[in-house]
């Protein structure tokens, strides 16, 4: 009897030992797999400092147009990515002649990717600059008048993005990205202020889907538009009191570049809705890059300095006309962005994305009170 009991206990102990060994073995196999999956999951760009000067954007744009005309494989992102890699990221080294030399080498049959293979950051710069500029150049059609005033459709390849304020309306601005802000709590300004007159028509910079519309205590009346490839989130804040938005516009709508979406004002900095809390009328214009959906909200957000980009976009302003009965504006010439055809809206945000989220130089932020979760970059 005792012998049988000892055998039974020995078998139980052996099974227990086997279970432990199996669990440890399984853990040793699963842990690296989970770690690898986590690494792969996080393999996307975490930060971008967009400091390309307007002169380089202009030169790269003209070279990209020429390359397209000659059917060469060379776009703005690769031109700028190549230059940034050769400059080691220092755009103070920019020379217009460097773009000319690059274009000549591509004409001669060289491949820009092979030319840049020796530069380890080339791929990063190309991906980062494509995230900023990828939807701004391409094919579109617009109805324009001829010398007799007759309207005709014209198909073009070129700049599809617009300055955010309509043609014929003056504004002033400076590079104020990163300046201090203190309403609510101390933080850095993560956008670009364009000073103008109340009622100036605000237009969509790029075609996309209206993702956010409404009131926020920091940005006042504001609109957020997501690009079709979901990599860019355009943010327009401090819109006009009482009549901030273009009539009929709502979340989920698709807008085309140059469409009037709202009107410049001075709302915000108020817990009470529809209050002019700003001292000077202006549009707060912001651009967020999203390489992974986890970056939409929270400490991983990437907001870039758009001052040089705004300078570059000054060449392309949407012509608008005023409805005398309603006082609202609309674009004057019918426009078709071919990328906007057959588009469907992306999944809506689970929380309102509002970019006043803290220190731009420190992506990991200390937790703020719950009220901070709906804030603006303003």
mmCIF file of N, CA and C in Angstrom, residues 96-155:
data_model
loop_
_atom_site.group_PDB
_atom_site.id
_atom_site.type_symbol
_atom_site.label_atom_id
_atom_site.label_comp_id
_atom_site.label_asym_id
_atom_site.label_seq_id
_atom_site.Cartn_x
_atom_site.Cartn_y
_atom_site.Cartn_z
ATOM 1 N N UNK A 96 20.708 75.630 -54.920
ATOM 2 C CA UNK A 96 19.790 75.335 -56.011
ATOM 3 C C UNK A 96 20.445 74.446 -57.062
ATOM 4 N N UNK A 97 21.745 74.636 -57.274
ATOM 5 C CA UNK A 97 22.467 73.864 -58.291
ATOM 6 C C UNK A 97 22.486 72.375 -57.968
ATOM 7 N N UNK A 98 22.336 72.014 -56.689
ATOM 8 C CA UNK A 98 22.330 70.598 -56.313
ATOM 9 C C UNK A 98 21.122 69.882 -56.908
ATOM 10 N N UNK A 99 20.006 70.569 -57.011
ATOM 11 C CA UNK A 99 18.808 69.982 -57.619
ATOM 12 C C UNK A 99 19.032 69.799 -59.116
ATOM 13 N N UNK A 100 19.652 70.784 -59.754
ATOM 14 C CA UNK A 100 19.939 70.684 -61.188
ATOM 15 C C UNK A 100 20.843 69.491 -61.479
ATOM 16 N N UNK A 101 21.863 69.305 -60.641
ATOM 17 C CA UNK A 101 22.782 68.179 -60.849
ATOM 18 C C UNK A 101 22.066 66.838 -60.656
ATOM 19 N N UNK A 102 21.201 66.772 -59.662
ATOM 20 C CA UNK A 102 20.442 65.546 -59.438
ATOM 21 C C UNK A 102 19.562 65.229 -60.632
ATOM 22 N N UNK A 103 18.877 66.220 -61.155
ATOM 23 C CA UNK A 103 17.996 66.014 -62.303
ATOM 24 C C UNK A 103 18.795 65.558 -63.524
ATOM 25 N N UNK A 104 19.971 66.120 -63.729
ATOM 26 C CA UNK A 104 20.807 65.726 -64.861
ATOM 27 C C UNK A 104 21.258 64.274 -64.732
ATOM 28 N N UNK A 105 21.590 63.840 -63.541
ATOM 29 C CA UNK A 105 22.036 62.460 -63.331
ATOM 30 C C UNK A 105 20.894 61.484 -63.575
ATOM 31 N N UNK A 106 19.682 61.856 -63.169
ATOM 32 C CA UNK A 106 18.527 60.997 -63.425
ATOM 33 C C UNK A 106 18.226 60.957 -64.920
ATOM 34 N N UNK A 107 18.376 62.081 -65.584
ATOM 35 C CA UNK A 107 18.199 62.111 -67.047
ATOM 36 C C UNK A 107 19.192 61.172 -67.737
ATOM 37 N N UNK A 108 20.386 61.088 -67.164
ATOM 38 C CA UNK A 108 21.434 60.249 -67.749
ATOM 39 C C UNK A 108 21.225 58.766 -67.460
ATOM 40 N N UNK A 109 20.165 58.442 -66.706
ATOM 41 C CA UNK A 109 19.842 57.048 -66.474
ATOM 42 C C UNK A 109 20.136 56.533 -65.083
ATOM 43 N N UNK A 110 20.664 57.367 -64.200
ATOM 44 C CA UNK A 110 20.951 56.923 -62.843
ATOM 45 C C UNK A 110 19.665 56.854 -62.020
ATOM 46 N N UNK A 111 19.681 55.992 -61.028
ATOM 47 C CA UNK A 111 18.538 55.811 -60.141
ATOM 48 C C UNK A 111 18.829 56.508 -58.815
ATOM 49 N N UNK A 112 17.906 57.369 -58.375
ATOM 50 C CA UNK A 112 18.164 58.174 -57.186
ATOM 51 C C UNK A 112 18.316 57.307 -55.934
ATOM 52 N N UNK A 113 17.579 56.196 -55.853
ATOM 53 C CA UNK A 113 17.706 55.311 -54.698
ATOM 54 C C UNK A 113 19.099 54.697 -54.636
ATOM 55 N N UNK A 114 19.626 54.315 -55.786
ATOM 56 C CA UNK A 114 20.975 53.743 -55.825
ATOM 57 C C UNK A 114 22.023 54.811 -55.536
ATOM 58 N N UNK A 115 21.770 56.024 -56.024
ATOM 59 C CA UNK A 115 22.700 57.120 -55.766
ATOM 60 C C UNK A 115 22.807 57.420 -54.279
ATOM 61 N N UNK A 116 21.701 57.234 -53.564
ATOM 62 C CA UNK A 116 21.647 57.605 -52.144
ATOM 63 C C UNK A 116 21.878 56.418 -51.209
ATOM 64 N N UNK A 117 22.214 55.264 -51.772
ATOM 65 C CA UNK A 117 22.338 54.045 -50.964
ATOM 66 C C UNK A 117 23.367 54.182 -49.846
ATOM 67 N N UNK A 118 24.365 55.013 -50.035
ATOM 68 C CA UNK A 118 25.416 55.166 -49.032
ATOM 69 C C UNK A 118 24.978 55.988 -47.822
ATOM 70 N N UNK A 119 23.837 56.667 -47.928
ATOM 71 C CA UNK A 119 23.367 57.527 -46.841
ATOM 72 C C UNK A 119 22.293 56.790 -46.036
ATOM 73 N N UNK A 120 22.585 56.491 -44.786
ATOM 74 C CA UNK A 120 21.698 55.661 -43.983
ATOM 75 C C UNK A 120 20.351 56.324 -43.690
ATOM 76 N N UNK A 121 20.296 57.663 -43.699
ATOM 77 C CA UNK A 121 19.052 58.366 -43.363
ATOM 78 C C UNK A 121 18.200 58.702 -44.572
ATOM 79 N N UNK A 122 18.629 58.289 -45.747
ATOM 80 C CA UNK A 122 17.899 58.637 -46.966
ATOM 81 C C UNK A 122 16.456 58.143 -46.932
ATOM 82 N N UNK A 123 16.254 56.876 -46.556
ATOM 83 C CA UNK A 123 14.906 56.314 -46.526
ATOM 84 C C UNK A 123 14.030 57.059 -45.525
ATOM 85 N N UNK A 124 14.610 57.388 -44.388
ATOM 86 C CA UNK A 124 13.848 58.139 -43.378
ATOM 87 C C UNK A 124 13.388 59.479 -43.942
ATOM 88 N N UNK A 125 14.311 60.227 -44.549
ATOM 89 C CA UNK A 125 13.946 61.542 -45.073
ATOM 90 C C UNK A 125 12.875 61.422 -46.159
ATOM 91 N N UNK A 126 13.005 60.429 -47.037
ATOM 92 C CA UNK A 126 12.006 60.260 -48.102
ATOM 93 C C UNK A 126 10.628 59.987 -47.516
ATOM 94 N N UNK A 127 10.566 59.097 -46.531
ATOM 95 C CA UNK A 127 9.275 58.759 -45.927
ATOM 96 C C UNK A 127 8.691 59.949 -45.176
ATOM 97 N N UNK A 128 9.552 60.676 -44.457
ATOM 98 C CA UNK A 128 9.086 61.834 -43.699
ATOM 99 C C UNK A 128 8.565 62.926 -44.631
ATOM 100 N N UNK A 129 9.307 63.231 -45.691
ATOM 101 C CA UNK A 129 8.893 64.293 -46.606
ATOM 102 C C UNK A 129 7.687 63.881 -47.448
ATOM 103 N N UNK A 130 7.577 62.586 -47.746
ATOM 104 C CA UNK A 130 6.386 62.120 -48.463
ATOM 105 C C UNK A 130 5.153 62.243 -47.580
ATOM 106 N N UNK A 131 5.340 62.040 -46.267
ATOM 107 C CA UNK A 131 4.215 62.200 -45.341
ATOM 108 C C UNK A 131 3.715 63.635 -45.333
ATOM 109 N N UNK A 132 4.617 64.589 -45.509
ATOM 110 C CA UNK A 132 4.233 66.004 -45.522
ATOM 111 C C UNK A 132 3.651 66.403 -46.877
ATOM 112 N N UNK A 133 4.290 65.975 -47.951
ATOM 113 C CA UNK A 133 4.011 66.520 -49.280
ATOM 114 C C UNK A 133 3.305 65.555 -50.227
ATOM 115 N N UNK A 134 3.115 64.310 -49.805
ATOM 116 C CA UNK A 134 2.666 63.271 -50.724
ATOM 117 C C UNK A 134 1.378 63.549 -51.467
ATOM 118 N N UNK A 135 0.445 64.268 -50.876
ATOM 119 C CA UNK A 135 -0.826 64.523 -51.550
ATOM 120 C C UNK A 135 -0.934 65.893 -52.186
ATOM 121 N N UNK A 136 0.176 66.625 -52.219
ATOM 122 C CA UNK A 136 0.102 68.020 -52.657
ATOM 123 C C UNK A 136 0.385 68.238 -54.137
ATOM 124 N N UNK A 137 0.954 67.253 -54.800
ATOM 125 C CA UNK A 137 1.267 67.378 -56.231
ATOM 126 C C UNK A 137 0.660 66.198 -56.960
ATOM 127 N N UNK A 138 -0.012 66.476 -58.082
ATOM 128 C CA UNK A 138 -0.622 65.390 -58.838
ATOM 129 C C UNK A 138 -1.537 65.907 -59.928
ATOM 130 N N UNK A 139 -2.412 65.044 -60.406
ATOM 131 C CA UNK A 139 -3.317 65.382 -61.513
ATOM 132 C C UNK A 139 -4.621 65.967 -60.987
ATOM 133 N N UNK A 140 -5.093 66.983 -61.651
ATOM 134 C CA UNK A 140 -6.380 67.593 -61.309
ATOM 135 C C UNK A 140 -6.948 68.289 -62.542
ATOM 136 N N UNK A 141 -8.196 68.698 -62.435
ATOM 137 C CA UNK A 141 -8.836 69.453 -63.512
ATOM 138 C C UNK A 141 -9.538 70.658 -62.905
ATOM 139 N N UNK A 142 -9.516 71.760 -63.627
ATOM 140 C CA UNK A 142 -10.171 72.971 -63.141
ATOM 141 C C UNK A 142 -10.786 73.718 -64.320
ATOM 142 N N UNK A 143 -11.921 74.320 -64.077
ATOM 143 C CA UNK A 143 -12.627 75.070 -65.116
ATOM 144 C C UNK A 143 -12.162 76.519 -65.061
ATOM 145 N N UNK A 144 -11.473 76.971 -66.125
ATOM 146 C CA UNK A 144 -10.895 78.309 -66.143
ATOM 147 C C UNK A 144 -11.392 79.087 -67.359
ATOM 148 N N UNK A 145 -11.434 80.430 -67.248
ATOM 149 C CA UNK A 145 -11.890 81.236 -68.378
ATOM 150 C C UNK A 145 -10.782 81.438 -69.420
ATOM 151 N N UNK A 146 -11.169 81.494 -70.697
ATOM 152 C CA UNK A 146 -10.205 81.840 -71.740
ATOM 153 C C UNK A 146 -10.181 83.347 -71.917
ATOM 154 N N UNK A 147 -9.519 83.821 -72.962
ATOM 155 C CA UNK A 147 -9.390 85.267 -73.168
ATOM 156 C C UNK A 147 -10.724 85.954 -73.409
ATOM 157 N N UNK A 148 -11.743 85.179 -73.796
ATOM 158 C CA UNK A 148 -13.074 85.742 -74.032
ATOM 159 C C UNK A 148 -14.011 85.564 -72.836
ATOM 160 N N UNK A 149 -13.471 85.002 -71.770
ATOM 161 C CA UNK A 149 -14.289 84.798 -70.581
ATOM 162 C C UNK A 149 -15.073 83.500 -70.583
ATOM 163 N N UNK A 150 -14.905 82.687 -71.633
ATOM 164 C CA UNK A 150 -15.590 81.401 -71.709
ATOM 165 C C UNK A 150 -14.875 80.386 -70.821
ATOM 166 N N UNK A 151 -15.657 79.614 -70.053
ATOM 167 C CA UNK A 151 -15.071 78.626 -69.160
ATOM 168 C C UNK A 151 -14.783 77.326 -69.902
ATOM 169 N N UNK A 152 -13.602 76.774 -69.656
ATOM 170 C CA UNK A 152 -13.203 75.510 -70.268
ATOM 171 C C UNK A 152 -12.478 74.666 -69.225
ATOM 172 N N UNK A 153 -12.691 73.351 -69.303
ATOM 173 C CA UNK A 153 -11.975 72.449 -68.411
ATOM 174 C C UNK A 153 -10.522 72.314 -68.860
ATOM 175 N N UNK A 154 -9.624 72.398 -67.892
ATOM 176 C CA UNK A 154 -8.197 72.245 -68.161
ATOM 177 C C UNK A 154 -7.655 71.182 -67.216
ATOM 178 N N UNK A 155 -7.032 70.158 -67.786
ATOM 179 C CA UNK A 155 -6.398 69.128 -66.958
ATOM 180 C C UNK A 155 -4.927 69.470 -66.770
#
